[in-house]
Short mmCIF file of N, CA and C in Angstrom, two decimals:
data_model
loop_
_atom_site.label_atom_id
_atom_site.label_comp_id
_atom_site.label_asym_id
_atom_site.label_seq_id
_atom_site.Cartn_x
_atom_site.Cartn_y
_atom_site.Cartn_z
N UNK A 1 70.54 8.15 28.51
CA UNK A 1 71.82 8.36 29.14
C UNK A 1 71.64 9.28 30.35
N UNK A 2 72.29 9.08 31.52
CA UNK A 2 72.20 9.46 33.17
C UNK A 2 73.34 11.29 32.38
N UNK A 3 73.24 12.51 33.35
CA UNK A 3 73.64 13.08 32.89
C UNK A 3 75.58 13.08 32.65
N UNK A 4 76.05 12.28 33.28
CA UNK A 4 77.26 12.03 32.98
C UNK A 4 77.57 11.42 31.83
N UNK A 5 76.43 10.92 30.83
CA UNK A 5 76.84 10.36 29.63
C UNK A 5 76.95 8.91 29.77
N UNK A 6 76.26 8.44 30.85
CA UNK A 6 76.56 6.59 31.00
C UNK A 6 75.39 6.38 31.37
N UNK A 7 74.71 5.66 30.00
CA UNK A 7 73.71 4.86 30.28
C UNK A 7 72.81 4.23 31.64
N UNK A 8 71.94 4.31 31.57
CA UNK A 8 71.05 3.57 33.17
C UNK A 8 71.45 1.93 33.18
N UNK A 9 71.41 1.28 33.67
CA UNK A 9 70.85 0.20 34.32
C UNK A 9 69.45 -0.40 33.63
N UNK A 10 68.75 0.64 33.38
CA UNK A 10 67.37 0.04 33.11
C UNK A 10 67.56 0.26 31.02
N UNK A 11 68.41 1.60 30.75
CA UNK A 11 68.37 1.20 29.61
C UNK A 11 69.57 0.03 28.83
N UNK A 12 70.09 -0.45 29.87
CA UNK A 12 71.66 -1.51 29.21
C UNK A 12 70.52 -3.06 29.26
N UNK A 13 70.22 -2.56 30.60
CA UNK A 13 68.92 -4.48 30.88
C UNK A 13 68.13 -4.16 29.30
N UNK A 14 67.50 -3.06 29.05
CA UNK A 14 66.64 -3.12 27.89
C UNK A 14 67.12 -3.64 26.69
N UNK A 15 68.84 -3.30 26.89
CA UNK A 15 69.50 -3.54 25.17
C UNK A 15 69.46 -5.37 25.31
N UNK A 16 69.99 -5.64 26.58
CA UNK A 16 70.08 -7.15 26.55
C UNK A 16 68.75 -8.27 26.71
N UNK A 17 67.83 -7.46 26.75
CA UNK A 17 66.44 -8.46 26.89
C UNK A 17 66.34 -7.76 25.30
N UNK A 18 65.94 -6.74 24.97
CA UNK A 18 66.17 -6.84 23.32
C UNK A 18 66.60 -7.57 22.50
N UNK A 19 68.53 -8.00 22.59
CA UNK A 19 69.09 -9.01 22.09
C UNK A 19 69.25 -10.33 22.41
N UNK A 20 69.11 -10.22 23.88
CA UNK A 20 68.87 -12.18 23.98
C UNK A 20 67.54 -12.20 24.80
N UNK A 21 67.54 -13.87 23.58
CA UNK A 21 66.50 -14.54 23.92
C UNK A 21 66.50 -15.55 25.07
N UNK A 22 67.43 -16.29 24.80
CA UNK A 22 67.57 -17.27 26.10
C UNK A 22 68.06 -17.03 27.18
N UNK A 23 66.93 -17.44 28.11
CA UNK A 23 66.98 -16.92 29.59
C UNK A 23 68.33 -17.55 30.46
N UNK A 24 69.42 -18.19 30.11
CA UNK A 24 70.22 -18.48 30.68
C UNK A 24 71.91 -17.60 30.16
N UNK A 25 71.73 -17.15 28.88
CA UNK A 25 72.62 -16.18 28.68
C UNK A 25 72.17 -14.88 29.56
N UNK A 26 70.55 -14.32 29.93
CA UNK A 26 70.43 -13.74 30.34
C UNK A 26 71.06 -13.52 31.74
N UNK A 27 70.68 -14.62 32.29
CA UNK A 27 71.03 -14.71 33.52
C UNK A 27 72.85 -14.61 33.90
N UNK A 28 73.44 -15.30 32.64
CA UNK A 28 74.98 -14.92 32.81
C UNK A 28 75.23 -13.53 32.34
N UNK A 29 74.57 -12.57 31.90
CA UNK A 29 74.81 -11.40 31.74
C UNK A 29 74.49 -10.40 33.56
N UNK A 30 73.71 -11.34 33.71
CA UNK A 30 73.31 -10.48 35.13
C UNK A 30 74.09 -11.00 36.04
N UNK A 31 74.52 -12.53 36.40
CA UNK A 31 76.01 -12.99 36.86
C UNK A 31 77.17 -12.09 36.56
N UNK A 32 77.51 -11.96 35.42
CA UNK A 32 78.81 -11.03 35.48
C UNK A 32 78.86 -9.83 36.20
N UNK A 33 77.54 -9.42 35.65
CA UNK A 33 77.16 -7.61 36.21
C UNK A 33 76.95 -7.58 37.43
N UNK A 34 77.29 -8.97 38.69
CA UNK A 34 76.94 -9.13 39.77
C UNK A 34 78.62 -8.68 40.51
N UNK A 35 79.72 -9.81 39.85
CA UNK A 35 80.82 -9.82 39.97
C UNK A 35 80.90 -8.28 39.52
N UNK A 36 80.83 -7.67 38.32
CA UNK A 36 81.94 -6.64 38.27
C UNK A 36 81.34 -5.45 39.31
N UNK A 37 80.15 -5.51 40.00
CA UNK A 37 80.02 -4.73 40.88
C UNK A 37 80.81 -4.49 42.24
N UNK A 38 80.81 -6.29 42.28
CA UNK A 38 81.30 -6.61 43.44
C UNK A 38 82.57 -6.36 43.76
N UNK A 39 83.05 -6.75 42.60
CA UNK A 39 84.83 -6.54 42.59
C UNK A 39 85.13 -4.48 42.04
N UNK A 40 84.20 -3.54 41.65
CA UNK A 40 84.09 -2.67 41.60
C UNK A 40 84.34 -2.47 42.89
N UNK A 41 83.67 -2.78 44.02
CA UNK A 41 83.52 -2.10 45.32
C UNK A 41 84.66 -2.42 45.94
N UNK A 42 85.66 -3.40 45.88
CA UNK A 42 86.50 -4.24 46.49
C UNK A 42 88.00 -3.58 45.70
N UNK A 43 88.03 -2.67 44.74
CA UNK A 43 88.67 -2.33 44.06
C UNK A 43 89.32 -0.85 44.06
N UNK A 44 88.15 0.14 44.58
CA UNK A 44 87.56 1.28 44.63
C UNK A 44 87.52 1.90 43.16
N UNK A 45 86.33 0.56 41.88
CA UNK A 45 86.05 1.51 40.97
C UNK A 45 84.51 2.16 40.86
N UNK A 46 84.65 2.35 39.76
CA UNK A 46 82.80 2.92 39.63
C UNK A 46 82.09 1.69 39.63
N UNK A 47 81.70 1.43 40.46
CA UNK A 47 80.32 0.44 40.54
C UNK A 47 78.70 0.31 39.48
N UNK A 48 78.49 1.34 39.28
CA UNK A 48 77.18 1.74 38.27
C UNK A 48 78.37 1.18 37.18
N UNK A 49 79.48 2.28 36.49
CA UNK A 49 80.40 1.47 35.03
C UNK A 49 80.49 0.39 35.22
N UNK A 50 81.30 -0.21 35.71
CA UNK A 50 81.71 -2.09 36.12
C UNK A 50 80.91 -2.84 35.39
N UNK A 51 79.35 -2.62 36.77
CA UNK A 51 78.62 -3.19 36.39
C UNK A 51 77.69 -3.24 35.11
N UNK A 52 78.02 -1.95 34.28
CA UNK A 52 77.27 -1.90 33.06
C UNK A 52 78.18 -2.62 31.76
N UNK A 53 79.29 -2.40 32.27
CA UNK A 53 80.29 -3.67 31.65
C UNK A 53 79.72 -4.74 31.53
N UNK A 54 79.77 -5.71 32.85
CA UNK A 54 79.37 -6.38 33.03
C UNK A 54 78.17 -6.95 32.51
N UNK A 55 76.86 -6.33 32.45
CA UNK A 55 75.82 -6.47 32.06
C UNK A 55 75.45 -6.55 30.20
N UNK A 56 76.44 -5.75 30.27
CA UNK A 56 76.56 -5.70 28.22
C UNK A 56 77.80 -6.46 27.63
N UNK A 57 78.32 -7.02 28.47
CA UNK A 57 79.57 -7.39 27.96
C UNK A 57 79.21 -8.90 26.64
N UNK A 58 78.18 -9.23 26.83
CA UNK A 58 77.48 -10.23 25.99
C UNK A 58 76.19 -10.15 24.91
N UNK A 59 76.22 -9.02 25.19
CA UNK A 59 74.72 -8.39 24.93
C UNK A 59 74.43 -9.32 23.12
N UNK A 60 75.56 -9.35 22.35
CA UNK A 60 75.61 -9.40 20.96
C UNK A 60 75.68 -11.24 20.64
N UNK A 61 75.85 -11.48 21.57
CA UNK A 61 75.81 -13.18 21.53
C UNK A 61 75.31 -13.77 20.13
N UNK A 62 73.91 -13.95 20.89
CA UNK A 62 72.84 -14.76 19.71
C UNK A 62 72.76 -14.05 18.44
N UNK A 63 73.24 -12.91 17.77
CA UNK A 63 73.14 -12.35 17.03
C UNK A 63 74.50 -12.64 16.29
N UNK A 64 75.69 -12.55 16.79
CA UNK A 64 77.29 -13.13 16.32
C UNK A 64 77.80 -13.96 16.88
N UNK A 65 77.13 -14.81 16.84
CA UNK A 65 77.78 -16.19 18.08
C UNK A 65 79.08 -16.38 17.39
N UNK A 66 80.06 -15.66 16.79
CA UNK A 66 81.59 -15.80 16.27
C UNK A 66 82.52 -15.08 16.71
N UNK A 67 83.56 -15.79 16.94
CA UNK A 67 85.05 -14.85 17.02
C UNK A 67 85.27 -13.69 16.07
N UNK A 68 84.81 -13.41 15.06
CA UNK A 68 84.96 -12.56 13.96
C UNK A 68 84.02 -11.50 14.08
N UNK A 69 83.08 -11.92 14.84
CA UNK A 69 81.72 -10.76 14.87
C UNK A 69 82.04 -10.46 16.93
N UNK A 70 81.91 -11.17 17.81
CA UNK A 70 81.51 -10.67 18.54
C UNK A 70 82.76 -10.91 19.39
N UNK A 71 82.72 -9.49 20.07
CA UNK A 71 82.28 -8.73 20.51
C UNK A 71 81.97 -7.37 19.86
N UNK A 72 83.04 -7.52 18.98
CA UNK A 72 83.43 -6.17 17.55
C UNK A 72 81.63 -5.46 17.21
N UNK A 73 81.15 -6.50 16.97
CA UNK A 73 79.72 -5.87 16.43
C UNK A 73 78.93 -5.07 17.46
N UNK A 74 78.99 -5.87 18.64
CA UNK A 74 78.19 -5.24 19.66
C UNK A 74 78.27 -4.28 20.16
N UNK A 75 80.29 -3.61 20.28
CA UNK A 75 80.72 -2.68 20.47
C UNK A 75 80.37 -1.56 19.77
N UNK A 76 80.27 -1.87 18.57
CA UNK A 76 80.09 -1.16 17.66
C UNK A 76 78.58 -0.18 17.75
N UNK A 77 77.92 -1.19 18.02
CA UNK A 77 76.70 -0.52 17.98
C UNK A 77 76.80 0.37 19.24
N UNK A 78 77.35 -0.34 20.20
CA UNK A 78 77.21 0.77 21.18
C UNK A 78 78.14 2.13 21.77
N UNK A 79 79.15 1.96 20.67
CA UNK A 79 80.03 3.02 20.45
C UNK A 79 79.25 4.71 19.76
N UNK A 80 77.95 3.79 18.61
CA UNK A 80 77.21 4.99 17.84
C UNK A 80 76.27 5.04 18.35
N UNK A 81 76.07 4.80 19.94
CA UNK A 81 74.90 4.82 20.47
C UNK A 81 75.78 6.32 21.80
N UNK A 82 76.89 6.17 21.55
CA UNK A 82 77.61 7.47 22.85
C UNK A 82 78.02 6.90 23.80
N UNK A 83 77.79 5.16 24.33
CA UNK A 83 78.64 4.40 25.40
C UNK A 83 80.03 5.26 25.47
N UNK A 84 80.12 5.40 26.69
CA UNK A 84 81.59 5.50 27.18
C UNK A 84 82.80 4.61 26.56
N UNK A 85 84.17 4.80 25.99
CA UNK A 85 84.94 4.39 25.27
C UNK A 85 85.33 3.35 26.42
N UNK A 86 85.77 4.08 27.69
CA UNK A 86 86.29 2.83 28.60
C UNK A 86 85.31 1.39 29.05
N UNK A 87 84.09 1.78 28.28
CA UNK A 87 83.11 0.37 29.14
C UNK A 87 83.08 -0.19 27.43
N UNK A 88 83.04 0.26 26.50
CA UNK A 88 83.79 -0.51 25.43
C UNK A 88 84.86 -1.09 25.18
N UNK A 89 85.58 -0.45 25.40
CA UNK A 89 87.37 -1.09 25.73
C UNK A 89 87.38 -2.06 26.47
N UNK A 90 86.39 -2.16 27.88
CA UNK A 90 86.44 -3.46 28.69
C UNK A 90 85.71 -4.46 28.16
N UNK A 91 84.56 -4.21 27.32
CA UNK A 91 83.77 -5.33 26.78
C UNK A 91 84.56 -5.82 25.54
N UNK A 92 85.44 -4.90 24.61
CA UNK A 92 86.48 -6.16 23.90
C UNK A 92 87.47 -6.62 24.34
N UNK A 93 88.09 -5.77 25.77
CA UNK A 93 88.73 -6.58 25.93
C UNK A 93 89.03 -8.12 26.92
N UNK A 94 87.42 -8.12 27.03
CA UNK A 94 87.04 -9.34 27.77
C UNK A 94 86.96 -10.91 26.67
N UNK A 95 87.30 -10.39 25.52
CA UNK A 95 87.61 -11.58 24.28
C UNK A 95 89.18 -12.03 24.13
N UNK A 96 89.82 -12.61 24.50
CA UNK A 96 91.34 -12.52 23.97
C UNK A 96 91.16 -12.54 22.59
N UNK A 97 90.66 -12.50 21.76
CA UNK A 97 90.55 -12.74 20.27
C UNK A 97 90.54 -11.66 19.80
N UNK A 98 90.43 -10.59 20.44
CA UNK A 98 89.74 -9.34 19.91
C UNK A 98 91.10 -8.72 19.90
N UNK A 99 92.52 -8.92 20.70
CA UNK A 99 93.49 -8.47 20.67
C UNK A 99 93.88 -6.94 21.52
N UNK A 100 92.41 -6.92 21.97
CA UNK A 100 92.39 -5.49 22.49
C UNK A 100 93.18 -5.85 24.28
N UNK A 101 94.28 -4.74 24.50
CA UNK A 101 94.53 -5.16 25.47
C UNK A 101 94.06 -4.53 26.57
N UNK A 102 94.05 -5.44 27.90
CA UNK A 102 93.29 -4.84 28.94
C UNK A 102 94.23 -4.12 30.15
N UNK A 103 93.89 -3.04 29.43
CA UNK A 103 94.59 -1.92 30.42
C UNK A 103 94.15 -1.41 32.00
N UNK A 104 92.90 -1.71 32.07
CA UNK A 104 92.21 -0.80 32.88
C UNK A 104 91.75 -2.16 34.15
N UNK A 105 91.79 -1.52 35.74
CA UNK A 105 91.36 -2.67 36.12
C UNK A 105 89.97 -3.03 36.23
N UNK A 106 88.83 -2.65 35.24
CA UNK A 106 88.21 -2.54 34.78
C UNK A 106 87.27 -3.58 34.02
N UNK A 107 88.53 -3.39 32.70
CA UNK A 107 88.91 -4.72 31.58
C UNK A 107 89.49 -5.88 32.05
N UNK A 108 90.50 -5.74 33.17
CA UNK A 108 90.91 -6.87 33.37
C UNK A 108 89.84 -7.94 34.20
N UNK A 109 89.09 -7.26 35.33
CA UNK A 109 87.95 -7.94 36.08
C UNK A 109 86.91 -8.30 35.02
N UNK A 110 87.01 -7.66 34.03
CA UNK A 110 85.87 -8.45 33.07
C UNK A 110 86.04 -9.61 32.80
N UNK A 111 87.46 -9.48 32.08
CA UNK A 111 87.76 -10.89 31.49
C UNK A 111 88.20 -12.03 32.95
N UNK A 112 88.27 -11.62 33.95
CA UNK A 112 88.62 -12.19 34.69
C UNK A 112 87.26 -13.19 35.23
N UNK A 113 85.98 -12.44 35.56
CA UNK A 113 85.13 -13.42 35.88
C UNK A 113 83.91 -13.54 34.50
N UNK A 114 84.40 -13.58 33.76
CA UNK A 114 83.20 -13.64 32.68
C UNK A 114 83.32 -15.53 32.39
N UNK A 115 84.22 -16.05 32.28
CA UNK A 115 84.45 -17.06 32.21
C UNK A 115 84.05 -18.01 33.78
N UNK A 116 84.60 -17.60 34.80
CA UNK A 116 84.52 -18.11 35.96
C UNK A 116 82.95 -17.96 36.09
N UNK A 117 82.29 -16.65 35.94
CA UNK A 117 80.77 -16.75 36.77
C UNK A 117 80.14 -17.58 35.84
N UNK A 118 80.37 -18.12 34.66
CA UNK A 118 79.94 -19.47 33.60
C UNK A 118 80.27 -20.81 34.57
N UNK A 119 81.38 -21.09 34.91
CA UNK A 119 81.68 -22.12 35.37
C UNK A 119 81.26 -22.29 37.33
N UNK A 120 81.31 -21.37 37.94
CA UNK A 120 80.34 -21.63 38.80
C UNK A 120 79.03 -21.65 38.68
N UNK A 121 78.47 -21.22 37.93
CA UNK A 121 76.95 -21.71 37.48
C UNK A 121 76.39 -23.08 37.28
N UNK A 122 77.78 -23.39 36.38
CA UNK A 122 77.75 -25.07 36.19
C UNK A 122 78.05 -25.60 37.40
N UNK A 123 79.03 -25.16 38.02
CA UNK A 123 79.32 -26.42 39.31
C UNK A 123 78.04 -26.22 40.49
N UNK A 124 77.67 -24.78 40.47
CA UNK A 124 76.07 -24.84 41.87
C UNK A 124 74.67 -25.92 40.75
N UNK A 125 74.51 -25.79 39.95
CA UNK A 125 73.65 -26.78 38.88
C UNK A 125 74.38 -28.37 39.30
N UNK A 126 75.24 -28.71 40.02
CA UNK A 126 75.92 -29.88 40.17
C UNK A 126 75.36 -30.18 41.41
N UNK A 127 75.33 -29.80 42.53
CA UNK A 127 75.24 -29.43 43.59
C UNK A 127 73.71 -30.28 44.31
N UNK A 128 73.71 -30.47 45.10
CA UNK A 128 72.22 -31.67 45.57
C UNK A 128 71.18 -30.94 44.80
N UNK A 129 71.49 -29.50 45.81
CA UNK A 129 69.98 -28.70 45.47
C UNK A 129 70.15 -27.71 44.55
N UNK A 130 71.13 -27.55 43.68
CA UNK A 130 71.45 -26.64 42.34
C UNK A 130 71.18 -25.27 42.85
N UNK A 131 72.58 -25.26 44.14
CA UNK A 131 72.25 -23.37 44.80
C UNK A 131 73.78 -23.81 45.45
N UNK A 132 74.05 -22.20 44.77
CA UNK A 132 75.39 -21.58 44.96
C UNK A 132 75.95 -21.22 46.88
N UNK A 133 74.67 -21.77 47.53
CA UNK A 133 74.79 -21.74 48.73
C UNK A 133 76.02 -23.20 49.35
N UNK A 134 75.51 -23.91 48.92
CA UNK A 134 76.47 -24.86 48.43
C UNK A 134 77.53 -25.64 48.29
N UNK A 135 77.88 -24.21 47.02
CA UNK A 135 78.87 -24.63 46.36
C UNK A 135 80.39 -24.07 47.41
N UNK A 136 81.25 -24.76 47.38
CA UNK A 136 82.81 -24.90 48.34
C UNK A 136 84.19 -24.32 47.12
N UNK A 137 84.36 -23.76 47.57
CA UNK A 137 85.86 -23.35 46.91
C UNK A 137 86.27 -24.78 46.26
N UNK A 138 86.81 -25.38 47.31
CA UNK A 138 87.43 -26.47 47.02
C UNK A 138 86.75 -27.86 45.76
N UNK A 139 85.33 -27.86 45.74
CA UNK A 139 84.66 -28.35 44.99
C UNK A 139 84.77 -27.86 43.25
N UNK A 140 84.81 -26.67 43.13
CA UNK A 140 85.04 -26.00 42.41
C UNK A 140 86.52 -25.93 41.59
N UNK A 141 87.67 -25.92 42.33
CA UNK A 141 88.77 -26.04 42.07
C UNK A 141 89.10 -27.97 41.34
N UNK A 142 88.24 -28.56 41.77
CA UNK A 142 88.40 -30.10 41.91
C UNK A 142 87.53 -30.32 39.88
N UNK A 143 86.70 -29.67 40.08
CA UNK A 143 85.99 -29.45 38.69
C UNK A 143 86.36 -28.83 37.68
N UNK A 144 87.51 -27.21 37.96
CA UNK A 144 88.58 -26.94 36.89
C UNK A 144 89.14 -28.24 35.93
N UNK A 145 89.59 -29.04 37.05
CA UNK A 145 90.99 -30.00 36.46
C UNK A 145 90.43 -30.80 35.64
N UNK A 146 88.91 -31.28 35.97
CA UNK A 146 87.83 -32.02 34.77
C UNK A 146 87.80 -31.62 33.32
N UNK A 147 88.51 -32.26 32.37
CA UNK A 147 88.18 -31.52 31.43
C UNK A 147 86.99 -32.36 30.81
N UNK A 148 86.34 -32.71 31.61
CA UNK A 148 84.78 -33.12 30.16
C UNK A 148 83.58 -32.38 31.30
N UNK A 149 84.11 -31.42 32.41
CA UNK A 149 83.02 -30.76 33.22
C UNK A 149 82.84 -29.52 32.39
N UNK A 150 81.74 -28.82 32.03
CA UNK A 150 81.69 -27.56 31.79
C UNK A 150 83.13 -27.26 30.33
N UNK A 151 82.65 -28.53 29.42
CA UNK A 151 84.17 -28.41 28.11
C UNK A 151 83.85 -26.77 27.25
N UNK A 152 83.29 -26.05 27.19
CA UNK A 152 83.16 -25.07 26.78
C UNK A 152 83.89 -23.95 28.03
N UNK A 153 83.97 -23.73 28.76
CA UNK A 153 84.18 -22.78 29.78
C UNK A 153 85.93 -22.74 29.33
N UNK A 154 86.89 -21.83 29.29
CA UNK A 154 88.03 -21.87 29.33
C UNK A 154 88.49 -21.51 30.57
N UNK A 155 89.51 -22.99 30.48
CA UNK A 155 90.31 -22.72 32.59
C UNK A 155 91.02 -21.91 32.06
N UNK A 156 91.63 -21.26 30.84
CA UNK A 156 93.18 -20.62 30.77
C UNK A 156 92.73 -19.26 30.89
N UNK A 157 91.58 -18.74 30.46
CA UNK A 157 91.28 -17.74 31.13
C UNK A 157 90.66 -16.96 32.03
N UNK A 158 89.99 -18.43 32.88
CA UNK A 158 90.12 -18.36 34.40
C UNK A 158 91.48 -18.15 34.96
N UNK A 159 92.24 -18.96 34.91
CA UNK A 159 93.76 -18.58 35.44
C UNK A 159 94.27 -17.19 35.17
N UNK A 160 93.87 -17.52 33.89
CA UNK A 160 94.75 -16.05 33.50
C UNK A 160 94.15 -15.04 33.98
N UNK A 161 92.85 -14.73 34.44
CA UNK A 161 91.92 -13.63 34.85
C UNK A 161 92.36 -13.28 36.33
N UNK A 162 92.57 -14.14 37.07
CA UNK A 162 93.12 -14.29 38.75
C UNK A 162 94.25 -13.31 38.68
N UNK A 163 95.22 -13.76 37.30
CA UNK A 163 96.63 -13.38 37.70
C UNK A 163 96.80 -11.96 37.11
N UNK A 164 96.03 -11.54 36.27
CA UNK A 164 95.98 -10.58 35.79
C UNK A 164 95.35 -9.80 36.83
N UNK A 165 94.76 -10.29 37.83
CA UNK A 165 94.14 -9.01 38.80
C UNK A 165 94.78 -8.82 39.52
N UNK A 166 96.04 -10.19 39.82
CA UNK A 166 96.85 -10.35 41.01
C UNK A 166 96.92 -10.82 42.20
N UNK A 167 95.32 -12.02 42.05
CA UNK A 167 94.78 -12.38 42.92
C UNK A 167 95.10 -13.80 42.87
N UNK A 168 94.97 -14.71 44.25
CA UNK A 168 95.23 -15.83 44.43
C UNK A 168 93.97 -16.51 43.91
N UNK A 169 94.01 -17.60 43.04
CA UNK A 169 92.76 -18.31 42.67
C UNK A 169 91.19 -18.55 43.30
N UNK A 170 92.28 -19.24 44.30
CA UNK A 170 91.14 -19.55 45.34
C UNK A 170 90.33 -18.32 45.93
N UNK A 171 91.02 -17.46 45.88
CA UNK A 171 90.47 -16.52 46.93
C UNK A 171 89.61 -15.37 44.96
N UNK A 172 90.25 -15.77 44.04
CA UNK A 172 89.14 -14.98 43.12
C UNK A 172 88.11 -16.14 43.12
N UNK A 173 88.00 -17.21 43.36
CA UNK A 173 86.88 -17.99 42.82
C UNK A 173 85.74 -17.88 44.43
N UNK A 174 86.21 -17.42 45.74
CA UNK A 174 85.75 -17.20 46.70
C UNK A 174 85.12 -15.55 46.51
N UNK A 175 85.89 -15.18 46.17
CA UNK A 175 85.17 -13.31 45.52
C UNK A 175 83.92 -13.88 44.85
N UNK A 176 84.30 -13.99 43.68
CA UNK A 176 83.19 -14.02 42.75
C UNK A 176 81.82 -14.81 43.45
N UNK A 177 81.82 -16.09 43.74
CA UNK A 177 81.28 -16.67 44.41
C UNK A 177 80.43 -15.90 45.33
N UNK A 178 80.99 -15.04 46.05
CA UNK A 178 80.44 -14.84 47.27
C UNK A 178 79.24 -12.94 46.27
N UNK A 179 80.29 -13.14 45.38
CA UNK A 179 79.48 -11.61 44.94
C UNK A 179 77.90 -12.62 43.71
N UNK A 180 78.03 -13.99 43.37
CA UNK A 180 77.00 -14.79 42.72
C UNK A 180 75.96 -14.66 43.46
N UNK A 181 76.14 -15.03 44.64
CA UNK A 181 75.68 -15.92 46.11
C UNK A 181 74.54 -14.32 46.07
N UNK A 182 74.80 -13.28 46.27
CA UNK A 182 74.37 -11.96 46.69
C UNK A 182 72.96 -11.76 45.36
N UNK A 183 73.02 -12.55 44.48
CA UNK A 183 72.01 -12.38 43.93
C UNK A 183 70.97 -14.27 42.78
N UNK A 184 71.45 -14.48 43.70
CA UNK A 184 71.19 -16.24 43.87
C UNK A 184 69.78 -16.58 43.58
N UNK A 185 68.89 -15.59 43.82
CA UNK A 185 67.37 -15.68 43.64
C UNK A 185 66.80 -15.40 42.18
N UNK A 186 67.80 -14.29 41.54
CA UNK A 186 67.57 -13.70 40.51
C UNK A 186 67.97 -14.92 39.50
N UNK A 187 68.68 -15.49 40.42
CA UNK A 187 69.88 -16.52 38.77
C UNK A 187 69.23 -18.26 38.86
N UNK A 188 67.90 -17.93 40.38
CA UNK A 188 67.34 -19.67 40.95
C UNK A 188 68.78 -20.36 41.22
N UNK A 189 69.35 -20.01 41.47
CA UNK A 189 70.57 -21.21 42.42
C UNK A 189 70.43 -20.87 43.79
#
């Protein structure tokens, strides 16, 4: 822990290469933690927190792949580990299942692109050359309305994530996007 009591960067990457194995949850853990930086800066929040949100907000996956276990478990552990209460609070409340509500704009940008930086992943993987360089707002929006594109991804809380920030769709799926795009090498798109 950094002396403010919030974890490094290098020890949150450690918890999540610890707990996941597959290199493509990995990579959506480092997608999110891309967005909540981005939208950290665009916000005026803590950028290092956000993004450690971001980065752990999945950490417990392969271990509780359930509504009943995860996020609850993961939190957990990292509640008796001294995590900050508010970067817990945002990682349950990036589950609607979890009931926890998202107070903070914080929590709300979690849940807002945790779903979306999933589904642009899928639509730049669509793409000639499978790179987010690419990928078009408008292409993207055209692939929401698909429901057999990306059938796991939920549009309702894509929508709901936009409106909860207060942001126009297009222009959150152009945020995020453009905060993906910024680390495109790390994720091969």
């Amino acid at each position: 822990m950094s002396d403010a009591g919030l974890p490094t960067r290098e020890q949150a990457l450690s918890l999540v290469h610890e707990w996941i194995q597959t290199p493509t949850l990995r990579k959506h853990c480092l997608a999110v933690e891309a967005a909540m930086r981005h939208h950290a800066r665009l916000r005026g929040g803590d950028e290092e927190r956000w993004g450690l949100a971001g980065l752990v907000h999945d950490f417990d996956w392969e271990r509780h792949p359930d509504a009943e276990r995860h996020p609850v478990a993961g939190v957990a552990f990292l509640r008796e580990r001294g995590w900050p209460e508010d970067v817990c609070l945002a990682v349950l409340g990036h589950a609607p299942h979890t009931g926890v509500p998202r107070e903070t704009p914080m929590a709300k940008a979690l849940y807002a692109v945790d779903e979306l930086c999933g589904f642009l992943v899928a639509c730049a993987l669509m793409t000639p050359n499978k790179s987010l360089a690419e990928l078009e707002v408008k292409s993207v929006r055209k692939k929401l309305k698909r429901a057999d594109f990306a059938r796991n991804v939920s549009r309702e809380d894509i929508v709901n994530g936009a409106a909860e920030l207060g942001v126009d769709l297009d222009a959150h799926i152009a945020t995020t996007l453009e905060a993906l795009r910024g680390i495109r090498e790390e994720l091969g798109l």
